[in-house]
Structures are given as C-alpha cells and as structure tokens.
Amino acid sequence: MGFKLTDILYYTIHINEFKSIAQWYTWHDPVHERDETKEDPSLQICFKFLIETSRSFSAVIQELHPELLVPVALFYLILRGLDTIEDDMTIPLDKKEALLRNFHNILEKDGWNFDGNGPNEKDRELLVQFPNVITEFKKIQPAYRAIIKDITQNMGRGMADYANNAEHNANGVNTIEDYNMYCHYVAGLVGEGLTKLFVESKLANPVLLERQYLQESMGLFLQKTNIIRDVREDFEDKRRFWPKEIWSKYVDKFEDLFKPENIDVAMNCSSEMVLNAMTHADECMFYLAGLKEQSVFNFAAIPQAMAIATLEVVFRNPKIFRRNVKITKGQACQIMIESTQNHQILCEVFRKFAKKIHRKNTPKDPNFLKISIACGKIEQFIESLYPTQDPKAIAQLRATQASTEKSPVDMVKAQQAKQDTIYLFVAVIGSLLFLTAIMIWIAYIFGARFDVAIAELMRGNLGRGSPMEAKEAIRRYDHGEL
C-alpha cells in the first residue's frame, strides 16, 4: 500500500478516508485464503499474471471459495488473453480474426503460445507464457471447462465481428442497441459465465440461470460505467464507445464534446450516459440477493458497489472530458467495508450514492426528470426489499417495550460514530501537542530561557513577582562573561 506525497496531503484533510484504509488493511479478514504451498509451479505463474493484470480483481478472486478459486482465476486470464489480442492494433486483421474465432479451441492445445503482440502491449507476456494457463485449464472439472470454453467461443466470435465491422472501426458505436450489444460481448457474457460457474459449484441460487437479464445487467452496469469514466482516454486512443444516438443530440461531432466552449452540452450528454447505465442498478441488486456463499457475494458485490460510486463521481463532472476520474483509495476501502457485510447494507450503499446523484441533478439538464425517476426507482426497489418502519409505529413499539434490538445497520452506524469520536479526540490532542512543540522550539531558537522558568517554578515563584524580585532574578541568572 504505497502513498505519494499528494496522497499524504489529501488524507491529512480527509481523515475519515484514511481511517477506512487503515481499517480495511488492519481488520479485513478474508472468508477464504489461497494456500500457495499446495499449488503447482504452473498455477503459481497463473496467479502471478492475475495479480499483474488486475490488482483489484485479483484480490477478490484470491479470497473465493476453494471450489471456485482456480476456475474463476483461469476464466479471467483466458478472457484477458482474448482481450489482449482484440485490443492490439498492430496485429493484421486477418490474423486477428482467425485467433479470435478459434481461441476456444486453443485452450485444448498443449504448449500453445503467441508472441505476435506489439512490444507496447502491456499484457503480451501472458500470451507468451500461455502454456501455463492451458496446463491448469485441463486440470479443472469438465463442467467448468465446458462453461469457460463456451463463453470464450461466444466472446471471440463477437470480437471478431466487431473487428471486421468497418463502420464500427471508423465511427464507433452508432445506436443504443449497438452499444448494448457491444457491452454484451465484452461484459454481459462474463456475467453469464460467472453465473454458470456459481450455480455449478452450488454456491448460488439456480433461479439465476433462468433470469438471464439479471446476469446481463451485472456485466453491462460495470462496462457502461467504465466507458463513461474512460471517455477521454478512449478518445485519445481514437476509440469511441459513446453511441452516436446519444451524443448527436448535443453536438455535431463527437470531438466537440471535448471543447471547453461546449462544456454545458457535454455535461448534459454525460448525464444521459449515466442515466443509461443506472437502468441496470436495481437488477444488479436483485441478482446479488441470489448469491448464497459470502466469498462469492463479496466477489460480485464489490465491483457493483464501486460502479455506483463511480457513477456518482462522474455525474455532472466536467473533469471526465479532460482526464480519467476515479474514486479515491479511501473511498474504495470504505465501500469494500460496507458492501461485504450483507445484502441489506450493500443496498444502503446503492441508496446512498443514488441520493448523491439526485442531489447533484439540476433542472437545467434536459435529463433532469428521467434521472430523478431513475434515482427514485433505485430507492423504491430497496424499500420493497427492506421496508423502512413507520416512525409512529417505532414510537409505539418503544413505549411498550423495555428495550429494543438495534438493526445491523444501526449497530454499524453507532459503532462508526463512536470510532469517529475517538479518532477526532486523538486528532485534536495530537494537533495541540504538535503545535505546542513547534512554539516551544521557536521560542528556544529565539533565546527563551527555559532553565530560568523551570528554576523559578522549583523555587515556588508562580506569580508575576515584584520589580525587586525581577531584579534579583536577573542578577542571579545573568551571564557576567557576556
């Protein structure tokens, strides 16, 4: 956990966020821990690449139930390898298409690797050492292999179709339907594959398989959030994923969104993109209610909670057109602490950020009413799952009962309030001691005689003293040699 000087200055002011970081790294107790001593060298290499390619995902993957640990890790690496081929613009189109369409069969070929990526492709080494992935892939259960291979085939086919789509390559995504289809291939299929793995391992409700729209929303919510956040980075890489059907309402050319004089219409455009993503939020919460095992719940819940927090950060934020905007490390740790408790507290995280989005909403935005409705829909869905008790009913209950049991949410809030008070007290005392030390040091530099003050205190002279006593003190402590 490294900190830059700017981070130190930031967390000096945002003490609560620093507290969240300290609490997460100090008190977080993984549900399951990976045992490296039982792993073959090829599997250790796989986890090495997992950590290098995604620090955030690797952490939650390594805490998964042992039944799912290796299958999910391999699933991630295989799709990362596929994505590395698809993203590399230095690979000739005919060669790229063949690799993408046949990648699912490559998983069965011992010793296969690929060193044809450009030298600047950050994950090229994964494909160079891909035989390690293939070796471990062949060791997992046939049912898991079949699921991973099927998703890889569908994703590779979709990527190949988009690589061959000259219109997409030249002008980006056109319609909202195209936008949803693109997100399906790069993220929705991941949600489908993970759901099948969860159910096959008997760690999720089988009903999730019957509700494919829930699986789809899990992937699309994450992907659409990333597309909104990364708009500047993608623009600089000459990629355009915001659908023309949306941005053409506000500007004539996509690049006009990045001109300072168009910032107002650009903000309205980004608001519609956020609105489009928010339509998946309630279905994500519905899906997460079907995950039985805690580590599986954590694995799925953390990215979704991060996504709703990221939407709040990018909503009506002009900075997204200048640079990549992210939530801070302190905010991320607080979200992880909250979202890994239980489903009810996770829903409260969604409610909190939906309210923040609603507060930032403005009547000047043409999407104002629709965004307000979307925020209300999220709160309404949460209310249908965890109804808020009527205040009058609560008052009557307290009048008739000697004691009441606090809800888990109230207990967490009470504990946090207590901790906040302690941290605030320590911070104030620490600041006073620090300032006192600075003042004493400055006084000493400018010649203050603390030895005189201490000696007089020892003699019992606590008051100001008379002029005669002052003269006597000067005579007693005067340095005649000077």
Tab-separated table of C-alpha atoms in Angstrom:
chain	number	residue	atom	x	y	z
A	1	MET	CA	0.000	0.000	0.000
A	2	GLY	CA	2.151	2.885	-1.300
A	3	PHE	CA	1.394	6.563	-0.786
A	4	LYS	CA	2.594	9.589	-2.752
A	5	LEU	CA	3.177	12.994	-1.173
A	6	THR	CA	-0.082	14.232	-2.713
A	7	ASP	CA	-1.881	11.269	-1.110
A	8	ILE	CA	-0.454	12.164	2.307
A	9	LEU	CA	-1.641	15.765	1.949
A	10	TYR	CA	-5.074	14.586	0.776
A	11	TYR	CA	-5.577	12.153	3.649
A	12	THR	CA	-4.360	14.730	6.182
A	13	ILE	CA	-7.513	16.656	5.317
A	14	HIS	CA	-9.776	13.655	4.634
A	15	ILE	CA	-9.061	11.804	7.863
A	16	ASN	CA	-12.149	9.564	7.597
A	17	GLU	CA	-10.929	8.149	4.303
A	18	PHE	CA	-7.524	7.407	5.814
A	19	LYS	CA	-9.311	5.710	8.680
A	20	SER	CA	-11.153	3.491	6.162
A	21	ILE	CA	-7.854	2.463	4.567
A	22	ALA	CA	-6.369	1.620	7.953
A	23	GLN	CA	-9.446	-0.338	8.994
A	24	TRP	CA	-9.600	-2.346	5.757
A	25	TYR	CA	-5.946	-3.355	5.750
A	26	THR	CA	-5.880	-3.950	9.501
A	27	TRP	CA	-9.182	-5.649	10.215
A	28	HIS	CA	-10.274	-7.210	6.922
A	29	ASP	CA	-10.426	-10.955	7.415
A	30	PRO	CA	-10.737	-12.958	4.141
A	31	VAL	CA	-13.506	-15.548	4.106
A	32	HIS	CA	-11.062	-17.953	2.428
A	33	GLU	CA	-7.314	-17.688	1.894
A	34	ARG	CA	-5.345	-19.087	-1.012
A	35	ASP	CA	-2.786	-21.729	0.017
A	36	GLU	CA	0.251	-21.264	-2.238
A	37	THR	CA	2.077	-24.245	-0.707
A	38	LYS	CA	-0.363	-26.648	-2.382
A	39	GLU	CA	-0.035	-25.128	-5.851
A	40	ASP	CA	1.969	-26.464	-8.788
A	41	PRO	CA	4.518	-24.082	-10.360
A	42	SER	CA	2.277	-23.547	-13.401
A	43	LEU	CA	-0.621	-22.450	-11.176
A	44	GLN	CA	1.641	-20.085	-9.230
A	45	ILE	CA	2.637	-18.496	-12.550
A	46	CYS	CA	-1.056	-18.106	-13.405
A	47	PHE	CA	-1.708	-16.249	-10.154
A	48	LYS	CA	1.357	-14.098	-10.798
A	49	PHE	CA	-0.187	-12.949	-14.078
A	50	LEU	CA	-3.556	-12.493	-12.393
A	51	ILE	CA	-2.012	-10.071	-9.899
A	52	GLU	CA	-0.070	-8.235	-12.619
A	53	THR	CA	-3.030	-7.821	-14.982
A	54	SER	CA	-5.596	-6.732	-12.377
A	55	ARG	CA	-4.724	-5.822	-8.813
A	56	SER	CA	-8.339	-5.067	-7.889
A	57	PHE	CA	-9.904	-8.238	-9.302
A	58	SER	CA	-7.025	-10.448	-8.197
A	59	ALA	CA	-7.612	-9.539	-4.542
A	60	VAL	CA	-11.268	-10.638	-4.511
A	61	ILE	CA	-10.593	-13.678	-6.710
A	62	GLN	CA	-7.939	-14.954	-4.296
A	63	GLU	CA	-10.477	-14.833	-1.454
A	64	LEU	CA	-13.010	-17.003	-3.293
A	65	HIS	CA	-14.262	-20.358	-2.063
A	66	PRO	CA	-11.659	-23.078	-2.882
A	67	GLU	CA	-14.159	-24.723	-5.221
A	68	LEU	CA	-14.197	-21.630	-7.449
A	69	LEU	CA	-10.760	-20.126	-6.858
A	70	VAL	CA	-8.889	-21.722	-9.773
A	71	PRO	CA	-11.772	-21.874	-12.311
A	72	VAL	CA	-12.552	-18.163	-11.888
A	73	ALA	CA	-8.857	-17.183	-11.963
A	74	LEU	CA	-8.343	-19.133	-15.203
A	75	PHE	CA	-11.576	-17.750	-16.660
A	76	TYR	CA	-10.268	-14.232	-16.043
A	77	LEU	CA	-6.838	-14.956	-17.575
A	78	ILE	CA	-8.325	-16.620	-20.654
A	79	LEU	CA	-10.615	-13.663	-21.337
A	80	ARG	CA	-7.730	-11.284	-20.645
A	81	GLY	CA	-5.678	-13.133	-23.257
A	82	LEU	CA	-8.544	-12.867	-25.734
A	83	ASP	CA	-8.905	-9.153	-24.994
A	84	THR	CA	-5.157	-8.617	-25.432
A	85	ILE	CA	-5.423	-9.916	-28.992
A	86	GLU	CA	-8.558	-7.908	-29.737
A	87	ASP	CA	-7.091	-4.613	-28.408
A	88	ASP	CA	-3.771	-4.861	-30.276
A	89	MET	CA	-3.972	-2.746	-33.416
A	90	THR	CA	-0.555	-3.996	-34.628
A	91	ILE	CA	-1.929	-7.485	-35.426
A	92	PRO	CA	-3.131	-7.790	-39.071
A	93	LEU	CA	-6.915	-8.064	-39.286
A	94	ASP	CA	-6.988	-11.470	-40.993
A	95	LYS	CA	-4.662	-12.961	-38.390
A	96	LYS	CA	-6.550	-11.326	-35.523
A	97	GLU	CA	-9.901	-12.612	-36.753
A	98	ALA	CA	-8.615	-16.191	-37.024
A	99	LEU	CA	-7.196	-16.058	-33.499
A	100	LEU	CA	-10.374	-14.628	-32.002
A	101	ARG	CA	-12.698	-17.131	-33.670
A	102	ASN	CA	-10.506	-20.112	-32.770
A	103	PHE	CA	-9.334	-19.103	-29.289
A	104	HIS	CA	-11.706	-21.519	-27.533
A	105	ASN	CA	-10.028	-24.447	-29.334
A	106	ILE	CA	-6.580	-23.151	-28.432
A	107	LEU	CA	-7.417	-23.912	-24.792
A	108	GLU	CA	-7.014	-27.613	-25.597
A	109	LYS	CA	-3.647	-27.289	-27.390
A	110	ASP	CA	-0.698	-28.161	-25.174
A	111	GLY	CA	2.187	-25.719	-25.432
A	112	TRP	CA	0.370	-23.074	-27.498
A	113	ASN	CA	1.596	-19.521	-27.060
A	114	PHE	CA	1.581	-16.258	-29.004
A	115	ASP	CA	4.378	-13.716	-29.297
A	116	GLY	CA	2.899	-11.634	-32.113
A	117	ASN	CA	1.671	-8.753	-29.961
A	118	GLY	CA	3.249	-5.354	-30.341
A	119	PRO	CA	6.110	-4.559	-27.948
A	120	ASN	CA	3.992	-1.975	-26.114
A	121	GLU	CA	1.042	-4.284	-25.424
A	122	LYS	CA	1.055	-4.428	-21.628
A	123	ASP	CA	-0.236	-7.998	-21.273
A	124	ARG	CA	1.722	-9.593	-24.124
A	125	GLU	CA	3.755	-11.725	-21.678
A	126	LEU	CA	0.574	-13.514	-20.577
A	127	LEU	CA	0.162	-14.913	-24.101
A	128	VAL	CA	3.870	-15.732	-24.359
A	129	GLN	CA	3.536	-17.918	-21.252
A	130	PHE	CA	0.025	-19.123	-22.038
A	131	PRO	CA	1.022	-22.850	-21.820
A	132	ASN	CA	0.769	-22.458	-18.025
A	133	VAL	CA	-2.877	-21.419	-18.366
A	134	ILE	CA	-3.624	-24.331	-20.699
A	135	THR	CA	-1.968	-26.800	-18.302
A	136	GLU	CA	-4.106	-25.655	-15.382
A	137	PHE	CA	-7.243	-25.351	-17.518
A	138	LYS	CA	-7.073	-29.066	-18.317
A	139	LYS	CA	-6.976	-29.918	-14.593
A	140	ILE	CA	-10.284	-28.326	-13.578
A	141	GLN	CA	-13.610	-30.154	-13.651
A	142	PRO	CA	-15.074	-30.886	-17.122
A	143	ALA	CA	-18.232	-28.910	-16.268
A	144	TYR	CA	-16.183	-25.791	-15.524
A	145	ARG	CA	-14.101	-26.289	-18.681
A	146	ALA	CA	-17.243	-26.519	-20.813
A	147	ILE	CA	-18.643	-23.265	-19.358
A	148	ILE	CA	-15.397	-21.343	-19.865
A	149	LYS	CA	-14.892	-22.693	-23.380
A	150	ASP	CA	-18.457	-21.814	-24.416
A	151	ILE	CA	-18.196	-18.211	-23.168
A	152	THR	CA	-14.753	-17.847	-24.795
A	153	GLN	CA	-16.180	-19.015	-28.122
A	154	ASN	CA	-19.118	-16.583	-27.992
A	155	MET	CA	-16.937	-13.677	-26.916
A	156	GLY	CA	-14.279	-14.407	-29.533
A	157	ARG	CA	-16.939	-14.560	-32.239
A	158	GLY	CA	-18.411	-11.237	-31.155
A	159	MET	CA	-14.981	-9.564	-31.007
A	160	ALA	CA	-14.149	-10.866	-34.485
A	161	ASP	CA	-17.409	-9.462	-35.859
A	162	TYR	CA	-16.630	-6.034	-34.413
A	163	ALA	CA	-13.032	-6.192	-35.675
A	164	ASN	CA	-14.426	-6.811	-39.176
A	165	ASN	CA	-17.019	-4.055	-38.876
A	166	ALA	CA	-15.517	-1.183	-40.868
A	167	GLU	CA	-18.264	1.213	-39.758
A	168	HIS	CA	-17.572	0.459	-36.090
A	169	ASN	CA	-13.819	0.816	-36.553
A	170	ALA	CA	-14.179	4.142	-38.368
A	171	ASN	CA	-17.029	5.805	-36.473
A	172	GLY	CA	-17.504	3.823	-33.263
A	173	VAL	CA	-20.874	2.759	-31.843
A	174	ASN	CA	-23.923	4.213	-33.590
A	175	THR	CA	-27.144	3.178	-31.870
A	176	ILE	CA	-28.043	2.366	-28.268
A	177	GLU	CA	-28.882	-1.143	-29.478
A	178	ASP	CA	-25.337	-1.463	-30.879
A	179	TYR	CA	-23.997	-0.094	-27.589
A	180	ASN	CA	-25.855	-2.744	-25.598
A	181	MET	CA	-24.704	-5.468	-27.976
A	182	TYR	CA	-21.061	-4.391	-27.705
A	183	CYS	CA	-21.300	-4.346	-23.903
A	184	HIS	CA	-22.931	-7.792	-24.054
A	185	TYR	CA	-19.970	-9.290	-25.902
A	186	VAL	CA	-17.274	-7.745	-23.719
A	187	ALA	CA	-19.032	-7.884	-20.315
A	188	GLY	CA	-22.501	-9.431	-20.421
A	189	LEU	CA	-21.036	-12.785	-21.429
A	190	VAL	CA	-18.700	-12.595	-18.442
A	191	GLY	CA	-21.722	-12.251	-16.159
A	192	GLU	CA	-23.325	-15.245	-17.850
A	193	GLY	CA	-20.192	-17.373	-17.469
A	194	LEU	CA	-19.665	-16.467	-13.829
A	195	THR	CA	-23.299	-17.205	-13.016
A	196	LYS	CA	-22.987	-20.671	-14.546
A	197	LEU	CA	-19.824	-21.284	-12.526
A	198	PHE	CA	-21.513	-20.092	-9.321
A	199	VAL	CA	-24.540	-22.328	-9.852
A	200	GLU	CA	-22.468	-25.325	-10.967
A	201	SER	CA	-20.484	-25.056	-7.724
A	202	LYS	CA	-23.807	-24.934	-5.797
A	203	LEU	CA	-22.856	-21.582	-4.269
A	204	ALA	CA	-25.659	-19.569	-5.910
A	205	ASN	CA	-29.388	-19.892	-6.423
A	206	PRO	CA	-30.139	-21.904	-9.628
A	207	VAL	CA	-33.005	-19.499	-10.366
A	208	LEU	CA	-30.363	-17.000	-11.558
A	209	LEU	CA	-29.847	-19.158	-14.656
A	210	GLU	CA	-33.483	-18.673	-15.598
A	211	ARG	CA	-33.227	-14.882	-15.384
A	212	GLN	CA	-30.626	-14.070	-17.977
A	213	TYR	CA	-31.481	-10.377	-17.928
A	214	LEU	CA	-30.068	-10.216	-14.376
A	215	GLN	CA	-26.762	-11.768	-15.485
A	216	GLU	CA	-26.673	-9.331	-18.403
A	217	SER	CA	-27.227	-6.306	-16.183
A	218	MET	CA	-24.346	-7.296	-13.903
A	219	GLY	CA	-21.922	-7.065	-16.812
A	220	LEU	CA	-23.482	-4.078	-18.573
A	221	PHE	CA	-23.586	-1.950	-15.401
A	222	LEU	CA	-19.825	-2.343	-14.936
A	223	GLN	CA	-18.921	-1.923	-18.605
A	224	LYS	CA	-21.069	1.151	-19.164
A	225	THR	CA	-19.635	2.787	-16.043
A	226	ASN	CA	-16.101	2.176	-17.315
A	227	ILE	CA	-16.989	3.557	-20.761
A	228	ILE	CA	-18.306	6.788	-19.212
A	229	ARG	CA	-15.292	7.152	-16.919
A	230	ASP	CA	-12.715	6.428	-19.654
A	231	VAL	CA	-14.184	8.691	-22.333
A	232	ARG	CA	-11.112	10.954	-22.522
A	233	GLU	CA	-8.642	8.072	-22.587
A	234	ASP	CA	-10.616	6.279	-25.313
A	235	PHE	CA	-10.886	9.494	-27.332
A	236	GLU	CA	-7.116	9.927	-27.261
A	237	ASP	CA	-6.744	6.300	-28.418
A	238	LYS	CA	-9.139	7.076	-31.299
A	239	ARG	CA	-11.881	4.830	-29.894
A	240	ARG	CA	-15.483	5.909	-29.479
A	241	PHE	CA	-17.907	3.838	-27.429
A	242	TRP	CA	-20.481	6.518	-26.559
A	243	PRO	CA	-23.335	5.803	-29.008
A	244	LYS	CA	-23.980	8.388	-31.695
A	245	GLU	CA	-27.685	8.105	-30.959
A	246	ILE	CA	-26.965	9.847	-27.651
A	247	TRP	CA	-24.119	12.295	-28.316
A	248	SER	CA	-25.576	13.553	-31.627
A	249	LYS	CA	-28.403	15.171	-29.613
A	250	TYR	CA	-25.878	17.571	-28.123
A	251	VAL	CA	-23.034	18.130	-30.643
A	252	ASP	CA	-22.455	17.684	-34.372
A	253	LYS	CA	-19.141	15.871	-33.993
A	254	PHE	CA	-18.006	13.602	-31.168
A	255	GLU	CA	-14.782	15.564	-30.701
A	256	ASP	CA	-16.854	18.688	-29.971
A	257	LEU	CA	-17.649	17.228	-26.544
A	258	PHE	CA	-14.049	17.910	-25.506
A	259	LYS	CA	-14.030	21.612	-26.452
A	260	PRO	CA	-14.201	23.972	-23.437
A	261	GLU	CA	-16.875	26.128	-25.041
A	262	ASN	CA	-19.192	23.099	-25.236
A	263	ILE	CA	-18.840	22.032	-21.612
A	264	ASP	CA	-22.524	22.633	-20.761
A	265	VAL	CA	-23.880	20.420	-23.545
A	266	ALA	CA	-21.113	17.892	-22.881
A	267	MET	CA	-22.268	17.638	-19.259
A	268	ASN	CA	-25.848	17.047	-20.401
A	269	CYS	CA	-24.618	14.348	-22.766
A	270	SER	CA	-22.693	12.623	-19.979
A	271	SER	CA	-25.832	12.816	-17.816
A	272	GLU	CA	-27.752	10.803	-20.406
A	273	MET	CA	-24.938	8.247	-20.473
A	274	VAL	CA	-25.143	7.944	-16.668
A	275	LEU	CA	-28.925	7.629	-16.931
A	276	ASN	CA	-28.496	4.782	-19.424
A	277	ALA	CA	-26.187	2.932	-17.022
A	278	MET	CA	-28.411	3.487	-13.979
A	279	THR	CA	-31.236	1.481	-15.566
A	280	HIS	CA	-29.303	-1.683	-14.628
A	281	ALA	CA	-28.766	-0.855	-10.932
A	282	ASP	CA	-31.911	-2.435	-9.469
A	283	GLU	CA	-31.388	-5.647	-11.446
A	284	CYS	CA	-27.827	-5.882	-10.096
A	285	MET	CA	-29.126	-5.687	-6.519
A	286	PHE	CA	-31.748	-8.320	-7.365
A	287	TYR	CA	-29.059	-10.633	-8.764
A	288	LEU	CA	-26.812	-10.256	-5.712
A	289	ALA	CA	-29.615	-11.445	-3.451
A	290	GLY	CA	-29.260	-14.859	-5.100
A	291	LEU	CA	-25.655	-15.475	-4.045
A	292	LYS	CA	-25.515	-17.828	-1.058
A	293	GLU	CA	-21.846	-18.022	-0.081
A	294	GLN	CA	-20.125	-14.980	1.472
A	295	SER	CA	-16.937	-15.013	-0.636
A	296	VAL	CA	-18.975	-15.292	-3.847
A	297	PHE	CA	-21.194	-12.443	-2.655
A	298	ASN	CA	-18.128	-10.288	-1.890
A	299	PHE	CA	-16.602	-11.094	-5.275
A	300	ALA	CA	-19.712	-9.934	-7.125
A	301	ALA	CA	-20.816	-7.125	-4.787
A	302	ILE	CA	-17.599	-5.099	-4.554
A	303	PRO	CA	-17.353	-4.209	-8.294
A	304	GLN	CA	-21.052	-3.273	-8.395
A	305	ALA	CA	-20.730	-1.002	-5.360
A	306	MET	CA	-17.637	0.584	-6.921
A	307	ALA	CA	-19.611	1.144	-10.110
A	308	ILE	CA	-22.487	3.056	-8.471
A	309	ALA	CA	-19.898	5.132	-6.552
A	310	THR	CA	-18.035	5.858	-9.795
A	311	LEU	CA	-21.267	6.942	-11.497
A	312	GLU	CA	-21.770	9.451	-8.688
A	313	VAL	CA	-18.217	10.777	-9.160
A	314	VAL	CA	-18.532	11.191	-12.948
A	315	PHE	CA	-22.093	12.559	-12.868
A	316	ARG	CA	-22.055	16.189	-13.996
A	317	ASN	CA	-18.286	16.250	-13.543
A	318	PRO	CA	-16.545	18.262	-16.310
A	319	LYS	CA	-13.200	16.663	-15.438
A	320	ILE	CA	-14.112	13.451	-17.296
A	321	PHE	CA	-13.597	15.317	-20.575
A	322	ARG	CA	-10.063	16.281	-19.537
A	323	ARG	CA	-8.744	13.222	-17.720
A	324	ASN	CA	-9.620	9.885	-16.194
A	325	VAL	CA	-11.608	10.363	-12.980
A	326	LYS	CA	-11.689	7.706	-10.258
A	327	ILE	CA	-12.858	7.272	-6.701
A	328	THR	CA	-10.072	7.627	-4.126
A	329	LYS	CA	-8.405	4.722	-2.357
A	330	GLY	CA	-10.018	5.791	0.912
A	331	GLN	CA	-13.489	5.836	-0.660
A	332	ALA	CA	-12.824	2.428	-2.220
A	333	CYS	CA	-11.869	0.925	1.151
A	334	GLN	CA	-14.976	2.339	2.808
A	335	ILE	CA	-17.133	0.908	0.026
A	336	MET	CA	-15.477	-2.505	0.401
A	337	ILE	CA	-16.064	-2.454	4.167
A	338	GLU	CA	-19.744	-1.675	3.688
A	339	SER	CA	-20.508	-3.837	0.648
A	340	THR	CA	-19.060	-7.028	2.137
A	341	GLN	CA	-21.315	-7.080	5.216
A	342	ASN	CA	-24.618	-8.376	3.860
A	343	HIS	CA	-27.137	-7.667	1.123
A	344	GLN	CA	-29.082	-5.094	3.129
A	345	ILE	CA	-26.039	-2.949	3.857
A	346	LEU	CA	-24.950	-3.282	0.213
A	347	CYS	CA	-28.352	-1.922	-0.811
A	348	GLU	CA	-27.774	1.002	1.561
A	349	VAL	CA	-24.573	1.745	-0.370
A	350	PHE	CA	-26.621	1.926	-3.576
A	351	ARG	CA	-29.199	4.110	-1.837
A	352	LYS	CA	-26.504	6.480	-0.536
A	353	PHE	CA	-24.952	7.104	-3.942
A	354	ALA	CA	-28.323	7.302	-5.697
A	355	LYS	CA	-29.233	10.103	-3.270
A	356	LYS	CA	-25.936	11.869	-4.014
A	357	ILE	CA	-26.633	11.669	-7.743
A	358	HIS	CA	-30.115	13.050	-7.119
A	359	ARG	CA	-28.682	15.971	-5.125
A	360	LYS	CA	-26.275	16.812	-7.962
A	361	ASN	CA	-29.067	16.685	-10.531
A	362	THR	CA	-30.100	20.069	-11.900
A	363	PRO	CA	-33.265	21.336	-13.637
A	364	LYS	CA	-31.019	22.861	-16.310
A	365	ASP	CA	-30.249	19.325	-17.508
A	366	PRO	CA	-32.766	18.083	-20.146
A	367	ASN	CA	-32.475	14.657	-18.473
A	368	PHE	CA	-33.382	16.067	-15.049
A	369	LEU	CA	-36.777	14.370	-14.717
A	370	LYS	CA	-35.621	10.987	-16.048
A	371	ILE	CA	-32.599	10.953	-13.738
A	372	SER	CA	-34.789	11.843	-10.753
A	373	ILE	CA	-37.096	8.957	-11.660
A	374	ALA	CA	-34.116	6.574	-12.032
A	375	CYS	CA	-32.821	7.539	-8.573
A	376	GLY	CA	-36.305	7.111	-7.144
A	377	LYS	CA	-36.600	3.699	-8.796
A	378	ILE	CA	-33.437	2.523	-7.011
A	379	GLU	CA	-34.752	3.719	-3.641
A	380	GLN	CA	-38.162	2.213	-4.339
A	381	PHE	CA	-36.606	-1.161	-5.157
A	382	ILE	CA	-34.565	-1.139	-1.937
A	383	GLU	CA	-37.664	-0.145	0.016
A	384	SER	CA	-39.523	-3.133	-1.443
A	385	LEU	CA	-36.796	-5.454	-0.123
A	386	TYR	CA	-36.097	-3.769	3.213
A	387	PRO	CA	-39.077	-1.568	4.157
A	388	THR	CA	-38.430	1.392	6.408
A	389	GLN	CA	-40.632	1.214	9.513
A	390	ASP	CA	-43.210	3.936	10.087
A	391	PRO	CA	-41.988	6.495	12.704
A	392	LYS	CA	-45.287	6.291	14.645
A	393	ALA	CA	-45.029	2.518	14.801
A	394	ILE	CA	-41.486	2.793	16.114
A	395	ALA	CA	-42.586	5.265	18.836
A	396	GLN	CA	-45.379	2.939	19.941
A	397	LEU	CA	-43.018	-0.028	19.998
A	398	ARG	CA	-40.528	1.827	22.177
A	399	ALA	CA	-43.314	2.863	24.545
A	400	THR	CA	-44.483	-0.723	25.033
A	401	GLN	CA	-41.121	-2.482	25.165
A	402	ALA	CA	-38.493	-2.031	27.826
A	403	SER	CA	-35.707	-2.435	25.332
A	404	THR	CA	-35.381	-2.631	21.602
A	405	GLU	CA	-32.933	-4.538	19.486
A	406	LYS	CA	-30.948	-2.435	17.082
A	407	SER	CA	-30.819	-3.374	13.413
A	408	PRO	CA	-27.458	-4.383	11.903
A	409	VAL	CA	-27.301	-1.078	10.031
A	410	ASP	CA	-27.911	0.941	13.238
A	411	MET	CA	-25.276	-1.069	15.085
A	412	VAL	CA	-22.717	-0.436	12.359
A	413	LYS	CA	-23.553	3.298	12.322
A	414	ALA	CA	-23.368	3.536	16.135
A	415	GLN	CA	-20.028	1.790	16.231
A	416	GLN	CA	-18.701	4.002	13.462
A	417	ALA	CA	-19.910	7.145	15.264
A	418	LYS	CA	-18.098	6.013	18.414
A	419	GLN	CA	-14.912	5.380	16.460
A	420	ASP	CA	-15.239	8.751	14.714
A	421	THR	CA	-15.411	10.474	18.122
A	422	ILE	CA	-12.294	8.672	19.349
A	423	TYR	CA	-10.354	9.482	16.174
A	424	LEU	CA	-11.445	13.126	16.355
A	425	PHE	CA	-10.351	13.384	20.006
A	426	VAL	CA	-6.960	11.829	19.231
A	427	ALA	CA	-6.532	14.105	16.205
A	428	VAL	CA	-7.300	17.255	18.267
A	429	ILE	CA	-4.948	16.274	21.129
A	430	GLY	CA	-2.237	15.303	18.653
A	431	SER	CA	-2.579	18.639	16.827
A	432	LEU	CA	-2.353	20.605	20.078
A	433	LEU	CA	0.767	18.714	21.182
A	434	PHE	CA	2.350	19.214	17.778
A	435	LEU	CA	1.632	22.981	17.784
A	436	THR	CA	2.895	23.285	21.374
A	437	ALA	CA	6.163	21.576	20.420
A	438	ILE	CA	6.577	23.921	17.436
A	439	MET	CA	6.000	27.008	19.596
A	440	ILE	CA	8.467	25.844	22.266
A	441	TRP	CA	11.087	25.108	19.601
A	442	ILE	CA	10.652	28.564	18.017
A	443	ALA	CA	10.893	30.235	21.428
A	444	TYR	CA	14.072	28.286	22.189
A	445	ILE	CA	15.625	29.318	18.838
A	446	PHE	CA	14.941	32.974	19.659
A	447	GLY	CA	16.624	32.696	23.051
A	448	ALA	CA	13.926	31.825	25.539
A	449	ARG	CA	15.463	30.861	28.943
A	450	PHE	CA	13.506	27.773	29.889
A	451	ASP	CA	16.122	26.938	32.535
A	452	VAL	CA	15.223	30.211	34.312
A	453	ALA	CA	11.498	29.486	34.133
A	454	ILE	CA	11.970	25.965	35.470
A	455	ALA	CA	14.241	27.120	38.281
A	456	GLU	CA	11.789	29.813	39.393
A	457	LEU	CA	8.954	27.288	39.336
A	458	MET	CA	11.022	24.983	41.520
A	459	ARG	CA	11.501	27.896	43.991
A	460	GLY	CA	7.711	28.272	44.173
A	461	ASN	CA	7.538	31.558	42.263
A	462	LEU	CA	4.346	31.014	40.271
A	463	GLY	CA	3.198	34.613	40.032
A	464	ARG	CA	4.462	37.664	38.163
A	465	GLY	CA	6.624	38.929	41.061
A	466	SER	CA	7.590	42.431	42.190
A	467	PRO	CA	10.168	44.675	40.435
A	468	MET	CA	12.703	43.921	43.176
A	469	GLU	CA	12.225	40.174	42.710
A	470	ALA	CA	12.673	40.640	38.955
A	471	LYS	CA	15.983	42.468	39.507
A	472	GLU	CA	17.142	39.710	41.827
A	473	ALA	CA	16.285	37.046	39.238
A	474	ILE	CA	18.256	38.959	36.559
A	475	ARG	CA	21.265	39.235	38.866
A	476	ARG	CA	21.084	35.536	39.764
A	477	TYR	CA	20.951	34.223	36.193
A	478	ASP	CA	22.915	36.928	34.364
A	479	HIS	CA	25.974	35.690	32.464
A	480	GLY	CA	28.658	38.106	33.542
A	481	GLU	CA	31.118	36.849	30.987
A	482	LEU	CA	28.876	38.203	28.249
